[in-house]
PDB file of C-alpha atoms in Angstrom:
ATOM      1  CA  UNK I   1     222.128  82.056  99.846  1.00 46.00           C
ATOM      2  CA  UNK I   2     222.130  83.966 103.078  1.00 44.00           C
ATOM      3  CA  UNK I   3     224.287  86.708 104.453  1.00 44.00           C
ATOM      4  CA  UNK I   4     225.134  87.828 107.952  1.00 48.00           C
ATOM      5  CA  UNK I   5     227.767  90.232 109.132  1.00 61.00           C
ATOM      6  CA  UNK I   6     230.129  87.324 109.690  1.00 87.00           C
ATOM      7  CA  UNK I   7     229.443  84.458 107.312  1.00 92.00           C
ATOM      8  CA  UNK I   8     227.881  83.542 103.980  1.00 95.00           C
ATOM      9  CA  UNK I   9     226.078  80.299 103.183  1.00 95.00           C
ATOM     10  CA  UNK I  10     225.450  78.721  99.798  1.00 94.00           C
ATOM     11  CA  UNK I  11     223.275  75.676  99.044  1.00 92.00           C
ATOM     12  CA  UNK I  12     225.682  74.538  96.323  1.00 93.00           C
ATOM     13  CA  UNK I  13     223.523  71.779  94.763  1.00 92.00           C
ATOM     14  CA  UNK I  14     226.388  69.326  95.274  1.00 95.00           C
ATOM     15  CA  UNK I  15     224.575  66.024  95.614  1.00 94.00           C
ATOM     16  CA  UNK I  16     225.493  62.410  96.334  1.00 94.00           C
ATOM     17  CA  UNK I  17     226.404  61.860  92.657  1.00 96.00           C
ATOM     18  CA  UNK I  18     229.196  64.451  92.926  1.00 96.00           C
ATOM     19  CA  UNK I  19     230.114  63.224  96.420  1.00 95.00           C
ATOM     20  CA  UNK I  20     230.548  59.678  95.075  1.00 96.00           C
ATOM     21  CA  UNK I  21     233.005  60.919  92.431  1.00 96.00           C
ATOM     22  CA  UNK I  22     235.009  62.743  95.113  1.00 95.00           C
ATOM     23  CA  UNK I  23     234.896  59.771  97.513  1.00 94.00           C
ATOM     24  CA  UNK I  24     235.953  57.369  94.737  1.00 93.00           C
ATOM     25  CA  UNK I  25     238.961  59.559  93.977  1.00 92.00           C
ATOM     26  CA  UNK I  26     239.843  59.783  97.680  1.00 91.00           C
ATOM     27  CA  UNK I  27     239.486  56.022  98.255  1.00 88.00           C
ATOM     28  CA  UNK I  28     242.745  55.301  96.434  1.00 86.00           C
ATOM     29  CA  UNK I  29     244.864  57.552  98.670  1.00 83.00           C
ATOM     30  CA  UNK I  30     245.809  56.959 102.308  1.00 82.00           C
ATOM     31  CA  UNK I  31     244.215  59.127 104.990  1.00 83.00           C
ATOM     32  CA  UNK I  32     246.405  60.826 107.587  1.00 79.00           C
ATOM     33  CA  UNK I  33     245.565  61.510 111.200  1.00 81.00           C
ATOM     34  CA  UNK I  34     244.800  65.215 111.409  1.00 76.00           C
ATOM     35  CA  UNK I  35     247.259  67.337 113.344  1.00 68.00           C
ATOM     36  CA  UNK I  36     247.531  70.893 114.543  1.00 61.00           C
ATOM     37  CA  UNK I  37     250.252  72.933 112.865  1.00 53.00           C
ATOM     38  CA  UNK I  38     253.384  72.948 114.986  1.00 47.00           C
ATOM     39  CA  UNK I  39     252.295  70.006 117.169  1.00 48.00           C
ATOM     40  CA  UNK I  40     252.951  66.310 117.331  1.00 47.00           C
ATOM     41  CA  UNK I  41     250.320  63.589 117.491  1.00 49.00           C
ATOM     42  CA  UNK I  42     250.025  63.430 121.276  1.00 47.00           C
ATOM     43  CA  UNK I  43     246.913  63.103 123.426  1.00 44.00           C
ATOM     44  CA  UNK I  44     246.678  66.896 123.883  1.00 45.00           C
ATOM     45  CA  UNK I  45     246.429  67.355 120.108  1.00 46.00           C
ATOM     46  CA  UNK I  46     243.906  64.512 119.770  1.00 49.00           C
ATOM     47  CA  UNK I  47     241.677  66.189 122.364  1.00 56.00           C
ATOM     48  CA  UNK I  48     241.733  69.380 120.249  1.00 76.00           C
ATOM     49  CA  UNK I  49     241.493  67.669 116.867  1.00 83.00           C
ATOM     50  CA  UNK I  50     240.500  64.094 116.124  1.00 87.00           C
ATOM     51  CA  UNK I  51     239.785  63.321 112.463  1.00 91.00           C
ATOM     52  CA  UNK I  52     241.341  61.908 109.307  1.00 92.00           C
ATOM     53  CA  UNK I  53     242.460  64.051 106.379  1.00 93.00           C
ATOM     54  CA  UNK I  54     243.726  63.888 102.846  1.00 93.00           C
ATOM     55  CA  UNK I  55     245.108  66.868 100.928  1.00 94.00           C
ATOM     56  CA  UNK I  56     243.740  67.666  97.450  1.00 95.00           C
ATOM     57  CA  UNK I  57     246.019  69.747  95.179  1.00 94.00           C
ATOM     58  CA  UNK I  58     244.856  73.321  94.586  1.00 94.00           C
ATOM     59  CA  UNK I  59     244.824  72.700  90.816  1.00 95.00           C
ATOM     60  CA  UNK I  60     242.323  69.815  91.167  1.00 95.00           C
ATOM     61  CA  UNK I  61     238.767  70.312  89.844  1.00 97.00           C
ATOM     62  CA  UNK I  62     237.451  70.157  93.432  1.00 97.00           C
ATOM     63  CA  UNK I  63     239.521  73.238  94.322  1.00 97.00           C
ATOM     64  CA  UNK I  64     238.192  75.016  91.232  1.00 96.00           C
ATOM     65  CA  UNK I  65     234.601  74.307  92.246  1.00 97.00           C
ATOM     66  CA  UNK I  66     235.299  75.553  95.782  1.00 97.00           C
ATOM     67  CA  UNK I  67     237.044  78.688  94.479  1.00 97.00           C
ATOM     68  CA  UNK I  68     233.849  79.556  92.609  1.00 97.00           C
ATOM     69  CA  UNK I  69     231.856  79.508  95.866  1.00 97.00           C
ATOM     70  CA  UNK I  70     234.492  81.595  97.684  1.00 98.00           C
ATOM     71  CA  UNK I  71     234.517  84.136  94.854  1.00 97.00           C
ATOM     72  CA  UNK I  72     230.705  84.383  94.864  1.00 97.00           C
ATOM     73  CA  UNK I  73     230.688  84.982  98.635  1.00 97.00           C
ATOM     74  CA  UNK I  74     233.506  87.501  98.337  1.00 97.00           C
ATOM     75  CA  UNK I  75     231.792  89.405  95.502  1.00 96.00           C
ATOM     76  CA  UNK I  76     228.396  89.406  97.221  1.00 95.00           C
ATOM     77  CA  UNK I  77     229.483  90.031 100.795  1.00 95.00           C
ATOM     78  CA  UNK I  78     233.095  90.266 101.964  1.00 95.00           C
ATOM     79  CA  UNK I  79     234.858  92.362  99.271  1.00 95.00           C
ATOM     80  CA  UNK I  80     238.344  91.197 100.324  1.00 95.00           C
ATOM     81  CA  UNK I  81     241.429  91.429  98.135  1.00 95.00           C
ATOM     82  CA  UNK I  82     241.913  87.707  97.358  1.00 96.00           C
ATOM     83  CA  UNK I  83     244.558  85.984  95.231  1.00 95.00           C
ATOM     84  CA  UNK I  84     244.693  82.180  95.607  1.00 93.00           C
ATOM     85  CA  UNK I  85     244.379  79.164  97.890  1.00 95.00           C
ATOM     86  CA  UNK I  86     246.847  79.363 100.770  1.00 92.00           C
ATOM     87  CA  UNK I  87     247.483  75.615 100.441  1.00 92.00           C
ATOM     88  CA  UNK I  88     245.870  72.362  99.359  1.00 94.00           C
ATOM     89  CA  UNK I  89     242.198  71.560 100.003  1.00 96.00           C
ATOM     90  CA  UNK I  90     241.535  69.427 103.054  1.00 96.00           C
ATOM     91  CA  UNK I  91     239.229  66.402 102.652  1.00 96.00           C
ATOM     92  CA  UNK I  92     238.224  65.630 106.256  1.00 96.00           C
ATOM     93  CA  UNK I  93     236.502  62.559 107.681  1.00 95.00           C
ATOM     94  CA  UNK I  94     234.998  62.448 111.171  1.00 95.00           C
ATOM     95  CA  UNK I  95     233.991  58.805 111.565  1.00 93.00           C
ATOM     96  CA  UNK I  96     234.677  57.834 115.169  1.00 93.00           C
ATOM     97  CA  UNK I  97     232.579  58.615 118.220  1.00 95.00           C
ATOM     98  CA  UNK I  98     234.124  61.744 119.737  1.00 94.00           C
ATOM     99  CA  UNK I  99     235.876  62.860 116.527  1.00 93.00           C
ATOM    100  CA  UNK I 100     235.956  66.659 116.606  1.00 94.00           C
ATOM    101  CA  UNK I 101     237.969  69.832 116.099  1.00 93.00           C
ATOM    102  CA  UNK I 102     237.983  72.176 119.115  1.00 92.00           C
ATOM    103  CA  UNK I 103     237.883  75.969 119.082  1.00 92.00           C
ATOM    104  CA  UNK I 104     240.447  77.439 116.690  1.00 91.00           C
ATOM    105  CA  UNK I 105     241.057  80.057 114.016  1.00 92.00           C
ATOM    106  CA  UNK I 106     242.478  79.407 110.557  1.00 92.00           C
ATOM    107  CA  UNK I 107     244.931  82.307 110.493  1.00 90.00           C
ATOM    108  CA  UNK I 108     248.642  81.771 110.998  1.00 81.00           C
ATOM    109  CA  UNK I 109     251.366  83.810 112.681  1.00 75.00           C
ATOM    110  CA  UNK I 110     253.490  83.933 109.549  1.00 76.00           C
ATOM    111  CA  UNK I 111     252.392  84.713 105.984  1.00 77.00           C
ATOM    112  CA  UNK I 112     252.163  82.202 103.150  1.00 80.00           C
ATOM    113  CA  UNK I 113     253.470  82.397  99.617  1.00 78.00           C
ATOM    114  CA  UNK I 114     254.637  85.936  98.694  1.00 84.00           C
ATOM    115  CA  UNK I 115     253.457  87.381 102.024  1.00 89.00           C
ATOM    116  CA  UNK I 116     249.798  86.454 101.558  1.00 93.00           C
ATOM    117  CA  UNK I 117     247.576  85.700 104.556  1.00 94.00           C
ATOM    118  CA  UNK I 118     244.491  83.514 104.933  1.00 94.00           C
ATOM    119  CA  UNK I 119     241.401  85.699 104.630  1.00 95.00           C
ATOM    120  CA  UNK I 120     238.389  83.468 103.896  1.00 97.00           C
ATOM    121  CA  UNK I 121     237.705  79.904 105.017  1.00 97.00           C
ATOM    122  CA  UNK I 122     235.200  77.596 103.354  1.00 98.00           C
ATOM    123  CA  UNK I 123     233.637  74.391 104.637  1.00 98.00           C
ATOM    124  CA  UNK I 124     231.460  72.218 102.376  1.00 98.00           C
ATOM    125  CA  UNK I 125     229.650  69.228 103.842  1.00 97.00           C
ATOM    126  CA  UNK I 126     229.618  66.015 101.788  1.00 97.00           C
ATOM    127  CA  UNK I 127     227.381  64.043 104.187  1.00 97.00           C
ATOM    128  CA  UNK I 128     223.618  64.176 104.538  1.00 96.00           C
ATOM    129  CA  UNK I 129     222.598  65.540 107.928  1.00 96.00           C
ATOM    130  CA  UNK I 130     220.857  62.237 108.759  1.00 96.00           C
ATOM    131  CA  UNK I 131     224.123  60.294 108.241  1.00 97.00           C
ATOM    132  CA  UNK I 132     225.711  61.642 111.413  1.00 97.00           C
ATOM    133  CA  UNK I 133     224.747  62.829 114.876  1.00 97.00           C
ATOM    134  CA  UNK I 134     226.729  65.618 116.506  1.00 97.00           C
ATOM    135  CA  UNK I 135     229.389  67.174 114.291  1.00 96.00           C
ATOM    136  CA  UNK I 136     227.790  70.616 114.095  1.00 97.00           C
ATOM    137  CA  UNK I 137     229.982  73.484 112.906  1.00 96.00           C
ATOM    138  CA  UNK I 138     229.901  76.343 115.385  1.00 95.00           C
ATOM    139  CA  UNK I 139     231.095  79.898 114.724  1.00 94.00           C
ATOM    140  CA  UNK I 140     231.606  82.654 117.271  1.00 89.00           C
ATOM    141  CA  UNK I 141     229.775  85.724 115.988  1.00 76.00           C
ATOM    142  CA  UNK I 142     230.690  88.145 118.771  1.00 64.00           C
ATOM    143  CA  UNK I 143     234.071  87.702 120.474  1.00 57.00           C
ATOM    144  CA  UNK I 144     233.143  89.976 123.380  1.00 58.00           C
ATOM    145  CA  UNK I 145     229.876  88.222 124.252  1.00 60.00           C
ATOM    146  CA  UNK I 146     230.911  84.756 122.984  1.00 63.00           C
ATOM    147  CA  UNK I 147     227.812  84.546 120.788  1.00 72.00           C
ATOM    148  CA  UNK I 148     227.776  81.237 118.883  1.00 79.00           C
ATOM    149  CA  UNK I 149     225.937  80.138 115.764  1.00 86.00           C
ATOM    150  CA  UNK I 150     225.554  76.405 115.134  1.00 91.00           C
ATOM    151  CA  UNK I 151     225.131  74.706 111.747  1.00 93.00           C
ATOM    152  CA  UNK I 152     223.929  71.117 111.279  1.00 95.00           C
ATOM    153  CA  UNK I 153     225.276  70.914 107.748  1.00 95.00           C
ATOM    154  CA  UNK I 154     223.670  68.878 104.992  1.00 95.00           C
ATOM    155  CA  UNK I 155     225.233  67.511 101.815  1.00 97.00           C
ATOM    156  CA  UNK I 156     226.210  70.444  99.599  1.00 96.00           C
ATOM    157  CA  UNK I 157     225.932  73.139 102.271  1.00 96.00           C
ATOM    158  CA  UNK I 158     228.820  75.613 102.055  1.00 97.00           C
ATOM    159  CA  UNK I 159     229.751  78.154 104.697  1.00 97.00           C
ATOM    160  CA  UNK I 160     232.307  80.867 103.962  1.00 97.00           C
ATOM    161  CA  UNK I 161     233.611  82.978 106.845  1.00 96.00           C
ATOM    162  CA  UNK I 162     236.625  85.134 107.777  1.00 95.00           C
ATOM    163  CA  UNK I 163     239.639  82.950 108.589  1.00 94.00           C
ATOM    164  CA  UNK I 164     240.203  84.794 111.879  1.00 92.00           C
ATOM    165  CA  UNK I 165     236.749  83.781 113.188  1.00 93.00           C
ATOM    166  CA  UNK I 166     236.835  81.232 116.020  1.00 93.00           C
ATOM    167  CA  UNK I 167     235.023  78.022 115.129  1.00 94.00           C
ATOM    168  CA  UNK I 168     234.843  74.329 115.956  1.00 95.00           C
ATOM    169  CA  UNK I 169     233.292  71.017 114.916  1.00 96.00           C
ATOM    170  CA  UNK I 170     231.426  69.396 117.803  1.00 96.00           C
ATOM    171  CA  UNK I 171     232.152  65.736 118.644  1.00 96.00           C
ATOM    172  CA  UNK I 172     230.532  63.075 116.495  1.00 97.00           C
ATOM    173  CA  UNK I 173     228.032  60.987 118.458  1.00 97.00           C
ATOM    174  CA  UNK I 174     227.392  58.492 115.654  1.00 97.00           C
ATOM    175  CA  UNK I 175     227.810  58.105 111.924  1.00 97.00           C
ATOM    176  CA  UNK I 176     230.237  59.747 109.538  1.00 96.00           C
ATOM    177  CA  UNK I 177     230.684  63.427 108.599  1.00 97.00           C
ATOM    178  CA  UNK I 178     232.824  64.288 105.562  1.00 97.00           C
ATOM    179  CA  UNK I 179     233.767  67.809 104.537  1.00 97.00           C
ATOM    180  CA  UNK I 180     235.965  69.813 102.210  1.00 97.00           C
ATOM    181  CA  UNK I 181     237.818  72.734 103.783  1.00 97.00           C
ATOM    182  CA  UNK I 182     239.935  75.412 102.163  1.00 97.00           C
ATOM    183  CA  UNK I 183     241.503  78.786 102.903  1.00 96.00           C
ATOM    184  CA  UNK I 184     241.696  81.605 100.363  1.00 96.00           C
ATOM    185  CA  UNK I 185     244.539  84.075 100.789  1.00 95.00           C
ATOM    186  CA  UNK I 186     245.273  87.653  99.865  1.00 95.00           C
ATOM    187  CA  UNK I 187     247.632  90.476 100.796  1.00 93.00           C
ATOM    188  CA  UNK I 188     247.692  91.652 104.435  1.00 90.00           C
ATOM    189  CA  UNK I 189     244.991  94.110 105.509  1.00 86.00           C
ATOM    190  CA  UNK I 190     245.938  97.790 105.384  1.00 78.00           C
TER     191      UNK I 190
END
């Protein structure tokens, strides 16, 4: 585990055995083209975000496993007032050359259930780093100086970071990158 002022990483020990169980469960459900909230599926959206997604219910065992990692990071580092997932867990597949997700934040203009806001985001990679080229997760550490940190994630790597931190997934050059993404919510900051 490592800490910085802005993110927390956990080598979760999720291996290809666990990944196969998740992939087998996902293989029976249709994948949707990813979209950006409040947008259609036009070429402008596809240039910002180009991937396939499926939504896993927040009461699924996968969400429970991910909640454990968020709670560890929160206890060890962030100390936020957290309550629950803001919505379902996103199973994301980047499997086409150029598939990416441009610079964005995970916060929303309006609150979620009972006025809660997204506070912590988590991304867990389900692909080995040698199964894809490109696809690095980049976080902006310093908004004023645009300082970036890049992660070439490996199977089981988890990164937890504040939901208002700008981040992106660089375009895939070859192969297939699969990840689980979720957003933990809590009451607004005071």
